[in-house]
């Protein structure tokens, strides 16, 4: 395969950029620009996808990326990731425990009476999926009236600072495998090291955490439909804000530097015999586990990741019987920027390679014609 | 309101930085402020512990600005302050580091700054109240389901 420098397209390229800008402003003088806060708040789930798939929790710049890419999730994530590549890495945070999340949603499909209770929070789970026609012509006054009404009487609710994990109670009952001892090597940094297989589980988790939602869902769905045998039950699904704590440079005391909105899911899957999932306390079979988490509010992604984590654990241990259990297949095909880049590159000039293909075809055709004569 | 030091940067960050800068300019007209470490704005890698197996991994990156300064007063006394915030504004983080020195060492006029911080903390508490209300209002009540199950058992 070869490329050749192309000349003569400079003006067309410049004008194409202008044409794209024209699309953005085509409402003309009656149009109003989207502001960053509107994108962050009213396109909440889209915004969540970008912070997660871009791999950078920067709410303001994620909203900007959505605005400049006209809502294209892959382009927006690409812009955010390009931005991050220009910035210096200052530090790695201490290990954070998600038990400290300030929750806005917490559910379990395993038990109804989970410690601390189930709270639905903001969700589309029970929506009728009927179009809300009244939003077609929603006025500023109507919008503000709804906000005023909902925000006027916010009760001071007594909610604990943190909630126990459902997994902890299952672990106490000896139904789960033991947790890994602390003190092993630090996590794999996918932003600095290439994935050379086999890779540690931390590399798989980090790759899936910034993977493209649709890609993760598609491969996880193949497992759900029968190309795999995870059969998960959601032990707990949490959405909330994790305080980011960093040591104070002078005192060493942990200081809250900010918070990140994130989604986390733990699934409990088919039990395994004690050879597979050792529970040292009683050497009895235990459930297996899958774990998923990502920046932003994206439940489908967290659940898909948890299913794939469980499938990959099986693949890493016993070899892959299905695509979703093959670490190389899964981890090299879920990055939106990688896959979009490869697909898009086919639009670029391949004049030389295609010329060569045509030459070979013509030669083959003439050889066949002469052999028939 | 007693605000622990761990909340100082985020409480102050909710307030207009021009306002805080103006207060500091008034407090420390004769101060000499030097960096102990050069202030920086960049990224940090957020490290989490997976709750299934306790494996540490990187969830992704966050913006981070950091500053560490030293104030020398007109009497020649030296006080240090530092701040780290999920932000990429280098100027703001330097101002917050100065605030840290003023508040931690209770330098003359620190109460003015503290009052601004209280306003910021109140805003953060209100935001958290909203989240808590969202959680409390959507708590699932399984009593009805339990009662139905008991009835069926009968």
mmCIF file of N, CA and C in Angstrom, chain A residues 16-104:
data_model
loop_
_atom_site.group_PDB
_atom_site.id
_atom_site.type_symbol
_atom_site.label_atom_id
_atom_site.label_comp_id
_atom_site.label_asym_id
_atom_site.label_seq_id
_atom_site.Cartn_x
_atom_site.Cartn_y
_atom_site.Cartn_z
ATOM 1 N N UNK A 16 -14.336 23.566 2.389
ATOM 2 C CA UNK A 16 -15.121 22.510 3.040
ATOM 3 C C UNK A 16 -15.286 22.816 4.519
ATOM 4 N N UNK A 17 -14.224 23.353 5.115
ATOM 5 C CA UNK A 17 -14.311 23.744 6.534
ATOM 6 C C UNK A 17 -15.341 24.848 6.700
ATOM 7 N N UNK A 18 -15.364 25.759 5.755
ATOM 8 C CA UNK A 18 -16.350 26.853 5.802
ATOM 9 C C UNK A 18 -17.766 26.321 5.602
ATOM 10 N N UNK A 19 -17.870 25.335 4.698
ATOM 11 C CA UNK A 19 -19.188 24.743 4.438
ATOM 12 C C UNK A 19 -19.721 24.067 5.698
ATOM 13 N N UNK A 20 -18.819 23.446 6.443
ATOM 14 C CA UNK A 20 -19.221 22.805 7.701
ATOM 15 C C UNK A 20 -19.688 23.860 8.701
ATOM 16 N N UNK A 21 -18.957 24.950 8.748
ATOM 17 C CA UNK A 21 -19.343 26.050 9.645
ATOM 18 C C UNK A 21 -20.698 26.628 9.229
ATOM 19 N N UNK A 22 -20.937 26.629 7.916
ATOM 20 C CA UNK A 22 -22.214 27.121 7.404
ATOM 21 C C UNK A 22 -23.366 26.226 7.892
ATOM 22 N N UNK A 23 -23.094 24.904 7.939
ATOM 23 C CA UNK A 23 -24.113 23.983 8.466
ATOM 24 C C UNK A 23 -24.488 24.375 9.894
ATOM 25 N N UNK A 24 -23.453 24.720 10.684
ATOM 26 C CA UNK A 24 -23.670 25.039 12.093
ATOM 27 C C UNK A 24 -24.519 26.291 12.275
ATOM 28 N N UNK A 25 -24.348 27.247 11.357
ATOM 29 C CA UNK A 25 -25.046 28.532 11.537
ATOM 30 C C UNK A 25 -26.179 28.708 10.534
ATOM 31 N N UNK A 26 -26.631 27.603 9.925
ATOM 32 C CA UNK A 26 -27.558 27.741 8.799
ATOM 33 C C UNK A 26 -28.935 28.282 9.190
ATOM 34 N N UNK A 27 -29.210 28.382 10.490
ATOM 35 C CA UNK A 27 -30.486 29.007 10.882
ATOM 36 C C UNK A 27 -30.491 30.487 10.520
ATOM 37 N N UNK A 28 -29.310 30.996 10.229
ATOM 38 C CA UNK A 28 -29.228 32.387 9.801
ATOM 39 C C UNK A 28 -29.329 33.347 10.968
ATOM 40 N N UNK A 29 -29.740 34.559 10.674
ATOM 41 C CA UNK A 29 -29.719 35.598 11.701
ATOM 42 C C UNK A 29 -30.743 35.371 12.796
ATOM 43 N N UNK A 30 -31.698 34.481 12.548
ATOM 44 C CA UNK A 30 -32.688 34.206 13.603
ATOM 45 C C UNK A 30 -32.173 33.149 14.578
ATOM 46 N N UNK A 31 -31.043 32.524 14.263
ATOM 47 C CA UNK A 31 -30.507 31.455 15.102
ATOM 48 C C UNK A 31 -29.785 31.988 16.327
ATOM 49 N N UNK A 32 -29.679 31.126 17.336
ATOM 50 C CA UNK A 32 -28.941 31.484 18.546
ATOM 51 C C UNK A 32 -27.874 30.423 18.768
ATOM 52 N N UNK A 33 -26.673 30.832 19.167
ATOM 53 C CA UNK A 33 -25.635 29.811 19.404
ATOM 54 C C UNK A 33 -25.952 29.002 20.660
ATOM 55 N N UNK A 34 -25.588 27.727 20.637
ATOM 56 C CA UNK A 34 -25.730 26.890 21.831
ATOM 57 C C UNK A 34 -24.704 27.364 22.844
ATOM 58 N N UNK A 35 -25.101 27.538 24.093
ATOM 59 C CA UNK A 35 -24.049 27.857 25.053
ATOM 60 C C UNK A 35 -23.606 26.587 25.784
ATOM 61 N N UNK A 36 -22.414 26.664 26.338
ATOM 62 C CA UNK A 36 -21.747 25.483 26.901
ATOM 63 C C UNK A 36 -22.564 24.862 28.039
ATOM 64 N N UNK A 37 -23.166 25.719 28.867
ATOM 65 C CA UNK A 37 -23.951 25.201 30.002
ATOM 66 C C UNK A 37 -25.185 24.449 29.509
ATOM 67 N N UNK A 38 -25.787 24.950 28.431
ATOM 68 C CA UNK A 38 -26.959 24.242 27.878
ATOM 69 C C UNK A 38 -26.568 22.847 27.413
ATOM 70 N N UNK A 39 -25.435 22.754 26.760
ATOM 71 C CA UNK A 39 -24.994 21.450 26.256
ATOM 72 C C UNK A 39 -24.727 20.513 27.432
ATOM 73 N N UNK A 40 -24.029 21.034 28.431
ATOM 74 C CA UNK A 40 -23.658 20.202 29.588
ATOM 75 C C UNK A 40 -24.889 19.696 30.336
ATOM 76 N N UNK A 41 -25.911 20.565 30.434
ATOM 77 C CA UNK A 41 -27.081 20.193 31.237
ATOM 78 C C UNK A 41 -28.203 19.558 30.428
ATOM 79 N N UNK A 42 -28.526 20.158 29.281
ATOM 80 C CA UNK A 42 -29.692 19.657 28.542
ATOM 81 C C UNK A 42 -29.344 18.519 27.594
ATOM 82 N N UNK A 43 -28.065 18.385 27.269
ATOM 83 C CA UNK A 43 -27.625 17.212 26.495
ATOM 84 C C UNK A 43 -26.770 16.339 27.414
ATOM 85 N N UNK A 44 -27.317 16.115 28.595
ATOM 86 C CA UNK A 44 -26.618 15.461 29.709
ATOM 87 C C UNK A 44 -26.021 14.103 29.320
ATOM 88 N N UNK A 45 -26.805 13.248 28.683
ATOM 89 C CA UNK A 45 -26.311 11.895 28.385
ATOM 90 C C UNK A 45 -25.301 11.905 27.230
ATOM 91 N N UNK A 46 -25.528 12.786 26.286
ATOM 92 C CA UNK A 46 -24.555 12.937 25.196
ATOM 93 C C UNK A 46 -23.229 13.430 25.776
ATOM 94 N N UNK A 47 -23.330 14.399 26.655
ATOM 95 C CA UNK A 47 -22.152 14.964 27.308
ATOM 96 C C UNK A 47 -21.408 13.889 28.100
ATOM 97 N N UNK A 48 -22.179 13.034 28.771
ATOM 98 C CA UNK A 48 -21.574 11.936 29.538
ATOM 99 C C UNK A 48 -20.755 11.018 28.638
ATOM 100 N N UNK A 49 -21.282 10.758 27.446
ATOM 101 C CA UNK A 49 -20.558 9.878 26.512
ATOM 102 C C UNK A 49 -19.217 10.479 26.132
ATOM 103 N N UNK A 50 -19.191 11.778 25.952
ATOM 104 C CA UNK A 50 -17.955 12.406 25.473
ATOM 105 C C UNK A 50 -16.875 12.422 26.555
ATOM 106 N N UNK A 51 -17.259 12.747 27.807
ATOM 107 C CA UNK A 51 -16.225 12.742 28.857
ATOM 108 C C UNK A 51 -15.648 11.339 29.023
ATOM 109 N N UNK A 52 -16.515 10.347 28.842
ATOM 110 C CA UNK A 52 -16.059 8.974 29.035
ATOM 111 C C UNK A 52 -15.252 8.464 27.838
ATOM 112 N N UNK A 53 -15.759 8.665 26.632
ATOM 113 C CA UNK A 53 -15.069 8.134 25.450
ATOM 114 C C UNK A 53 -13.842 8.972 25.082
ATOM 115 N N UNK A 54 -13.864 10.237 25.482
ATOM 116 C CA UNK A 54 -12.670 11.066 25.292
ATOM 117 C C UNK A 54 -11.589 10.731 26.304
ATOM 118 N N UNK A 55 -11.987 10.098 27.404
ATOM 119 C CA UNK A 55 -11.019 9.687 28.427
ATOM 120 C C UNK A 55 -10.549 10.828 29.301
ATOM 121 N N UNK A 56 -11.247 11.960 29.231
ATOM 122 C CA UNK A 56 -10.855 13.131 30.024
ATOM 123 C C UNK A 56 -12.101 13.747 30.651
ATOM 124 N N UNK A 57 -12.127 13.815 31.969
ATOM 125 C CA UNK A 57 -13.283 14.411 32.636
ATOM 126 C C UNK A 57 -13.093 15.929 32.707
ATOM 127 N N UNK A 58 -13.464 16.572 31.622
ATOM 128 C CA UNK A 58 -13.389 18.035 31.578
ATOM 129 C C UNK A 58 -14.738 18.507 31.040
ATOM 130 N N UNK A 59 -15.716 18.697 31.928
ATOM 131 C CA UNK A 59 -17.086 18.981 31.482
ATOM 132 C C UNK A 59 -17.195 20.154 30.513
ATOM 133 N N UNK A 60 -16.446 21.195 30.782
ATOM 134 C CA UNK A 60 -16.562 22.390 29.923
ATOM 135 C C UNK A 60 -16.048 22.104 28.512
ATOM 136 N N UNK A 61 -14.880 21.479 28.427
ATOM 137 C CA UNK A 61 -14.307 21.229 27.103
ATOM 138 C C UNK A 61 -15.054 20.110 26.373
ATOM 139 N N UNK A 62 -15.655 19.200 27.119
ATOM 140 C CA UNK A 62 -16.470 18.158 26.468
ATOM 141 C C UNK A 62 -17.673 18.815 25.796
ATOM 142 N N UNK A 63 -18.268 19.798 26.468
ATOM 143 C CA UNK A 63 -19.401 20.518 25.874
ATOM 144 C C UNK A 63 -18.957 21.297 24.640
ATOM 145 N N UNK A 64 -17.786 21.892 24.732
ATOM 146 C CA UNK A 64 -17.244 22.607 23.575
ATOM 147 C C UNK A 64 -17.010 21.649 22.403
ATOM 148 N N UNK A 65 -16.489 20.469 22.720
ATOM 149 C CA UNK A 65 -16.222 19.470 21.667
ATOM 150 C C UNK A 65 -17.521 19.061 20.981
ATOM 151 N N UNK A 66 -18.592 18.931 21.758
ATOM 152 C CA UNK A 66 -19.902 18.585 21.170
ATOM 153 C C UNK A 66 -20.367 19.712 20.250
ATOM 154 N N UNK A 67 -20.172 20.927 20.721
ATOM 155 C CA UNK A 67 -20.622 22.090 19.936
ATOM 156 C C UNK A 67 -19.871 22.174 18.603
ATOM 157 N N UNK A 68 -18.547 22.062 18.655
ATOM 158 C CA UNK A 68 -17.775 22.259 17.422
ATOM 159 C C UNK A 68 -17.912 21.086 16.463
ATOM 160 N N UNK A 69 -18.290 19.893 17.011
ATOM 161 C CA UNK A 69 -18.414 18.733 16.121
ATOM 162 C C UNK A 69 -19.865 18.526 15.687
ATOM 163 N N UNK A 70 -20.727 19.470 16.012
ATOM 164 C CA UNK A 70 -22.148 19.409 15.639
ATOM 165 C C UNK A 70 -22.810 18.136 16.176
ATOM 166 N N UNK A 71 -22.348 17.702 17.342
ATOM 167 C CA UNK A 71 -22.993 16.569 18.004
ATOM 168 C C UNK A 71 -22.490 15.214 17.569
ATOM 169 N N UNK A 72 -21.449 15.163 16.750
ATOM 170 C CA UNK A 72 -20.883 13.875 16.340
ATOM 171 C C UNK A 72 -20.056 13.325 17.518
ATOM 172 N N UNK A 73 -20.497 12.216 18.097
ATOM 173 C CA UNK A 73 -19.850 11.729 19.330
ATOM 174 C C UNK A 73 -18.398 11.330 19.086
ATOM 175 N N UNK A 74 -18.131 10.713 17.950
ATOM 176 C CA UNK A 74 -16.761 10.249 17.689
ATOM 177 C C UNK A 74 -15.822 11.430 17.462
ATOM 178 N N UNK A 75 -16.277 12.398 16.688
ATOM 179 C CA UNK A 75 -15.447 13.587 16.440
ATOM 180 C C UNK A 75 -15.228 14.364 17.738
ATOM 181 N N UNK A 76 -16.276 14.468 18.550
ATOM 182 C CA UNK A 76 -16.155 15.217 19.807
ATOM 183 C C UNK A 76 -15.159 14.526 20.738
ATOM 184 N N UNK A 77 -15.257 13.198 20.837
ATOM 185 C CA UNK A 77 -14.314 12.462 21.700
ATOM 186 C C UNK A 77 -12.893 12.605 21.177
ATOM 187 N N UNK A 78 -12.765 12.588 19.849
ATOM 188 C CA UNK A 78 -11.449 12.729 19.214
ATOM 189 C C UNK A 78 -10.849 14.088 19.599
ATOM 190 N N UNK A 79 -11.661 15.148 19.518
ATOM 191 C CA UNK A 79 -11.164 16.491 19.837
ATOM 192 C C UNK A 79 -10.709 16.575 21.295
ATOM 193 N N UNK A 80 -11.488 15.943 22.175
ATOM 194 C CA UNK A 80 -11.138 15.971 23.598
ATOM 195 C C UNK A 80 -9.843 15.195 23.840
ATOM 196 N N UNK A 81 -9.719 14.068 23.141
ATOM 197 C CA UNK A 81 -8.513 13.261 23.338
ATOM 198 C C UNK A 81 -7.286 13.953 22.721
ATOM 199 N N UNK A 82 -7.518 14.664 21.636
ATOM 200 C CA UNK A 82 -6.412 15.423 21.033
ATOM 201 C C UNK A 82 -5.961 16.517 22.002
ATOM 202 N N UNK A 83 -6.926 17.147 22.654
ATOM 203 C CA UNK A 83 -6.591 18.192 23.629
ATOM 204 C C UNK A 83 -5.725 17.619 24.752
ATOM 205 N N UNK A 84 -6.129 16.455 25.265
ATOM 206 C CA UNK A 84 -5.401 15.886 26.393
ATOM 207 C C UNK A 84 -3.956 15.554 26.020
ATOM 208 N N UNK A 85 -3.759 15.232 24.747
ATOM 209 C CA UNK A 85 -2.404 14.863 24.338
ATOM 210 C C UNK A 85 -1.464 16.063 24.342
ATOM 211 N N UNK A 86 -2.015 17.273 24.460
ATOM 212 C CA UNK A 86 -1.165 18.472 24.481
ATOM 213 C C UNK A 86 -0.818 18.901 25.903
ATOM 214 N N UNK A 87 -1.398 18.235 26.884
ATOM 215 C CA UNK A 87 -1.221 18.679 28.263
ATOM 216 C C UNK A 87 -0.232 17.791 29.017
ATOM 217 N N UNK A 88 0.451 18.412 29.953
ATOM 218 C CA UNK A 88 1.436 17.665 30.750
ATOM 219 C C UNK A 88 0.733 16.796 31.789
ATOM 220 N N UNK A 89 1.284 15.638 32.059
ATOM 221 C CA UNK A 89 0.784 14.782 33.148
ATOM 222 C C UNK A 89 1.463 15.232 34.442
ATOM 223 N N UNK A 90 0.673 15.697 35.392
ATOM 224 C CA UNK A 90 1.262 16.198 36.633
ATOM 225 C C UNK A 90 1.395 15.107 37.685
ATOM 226 N N UNK A 91 0.401 14.246 37.760
ATOM 227 C CA UNK A 91 0.474 13.205 38.791
ATOM 228 C C UNK A 91 -0.550 12.108 38.550
ATOM 229 N N UNK A 92 -0.368 11.022 39.300
ATOM 230 C CA UNK A 92 -1.393 9.976 39.390
ATOM 231 C C UNK A 92 -2.022 10.131 40.764
ATOM 232 N N UNK A 93 -3.326 10.092 40.837
ATOM 233 C CA UNK A 93 -3.988 10.301 42.130
ATOM 234 C C UNK A 93 -3.768 9.066 43.019
ATOM 235 N N UNK A 94 -3.959 9.222 44.311
ATOM 236 C CA UNK A 94 -4.002 8.029 45.154
ATOM 237 C C UNK A 94 -5.189 7.157 44.717
ATOM 238 N N UNK A 95 -5.208 5.903 45.138
ATOM 239 C CA UNK A 95 -6.304 5.008 44.760
ATOM 240 C C UNK A 95 -7.589 5.463 45.461
ATOM 241 N N UNK A 96 -8.635 5.662 44.669
ATOM 242 C CA UNK A 96 -9.920 6.104 45.229
ATOM 243 C C UNK A 96 -10.876 4.929 45.370
ATOM 244 N N UNK A 97 -11.634 4.974 46.445
ATOM 245 C CA UNK A 97 -12.635 3.946 46.691
ATOM 246 C C UNK A 97 -14.011 4.506 46.354
ATOM 247 N N UNK A 98 -14.729 3.803 45.478
ATOM 248 C CA UNK A 98 -16.009 4.348 45.018
ATOM 249 C C UNK A 98 -17.120 4.256 46.073
ATOM 250 N N UNK A 99 -16.808 3.644 47.205
ATOM 251 C CA UNK A 99 -17.788 3.642 48.298
ATOM 252 C C UNK A 99 -18.048 5.079 48.762
ATOM 253 N N UNK A 100 -17.126 5.991 48.421
ATOM 254 C CA UNK A 100 -17.290 7.388 48.857
ATOM 255 C C UNK A 100 -18.080 8.246 47.880
ATOM 256 N N UNK A 101 -18.650 7.620 46.851
ATOM 257 C CA UNK A 101 -19.405 8.409 45.871
ATOM 258 C C UNK A 101 -20.606 9.093 46.522
ATOM 259 N N UNK A 102 -20.874 10.334 46.051
ATOM 260 C CA UNK A 102 -22.100 11.033 46.470
ATOM 261 C C UNK A 102 -23.170 10.634 45.456
ATOM 262 N N UNK A 103 -24.016 9.712 45.863
ATOM 263 C CA UNK A 103 -24.893 9.055 44.893
ATOM 264 C C UNK A 103 -26.089 9.907 44.481
ATOM 265 N N UNK A 104 -26.498 9.697 43.222
ATOM 266 C CA UNK A 104 -27.793 10.233 42.786
ATOM 267 C C UNK A 104 -28.700 9.085 42.339
#
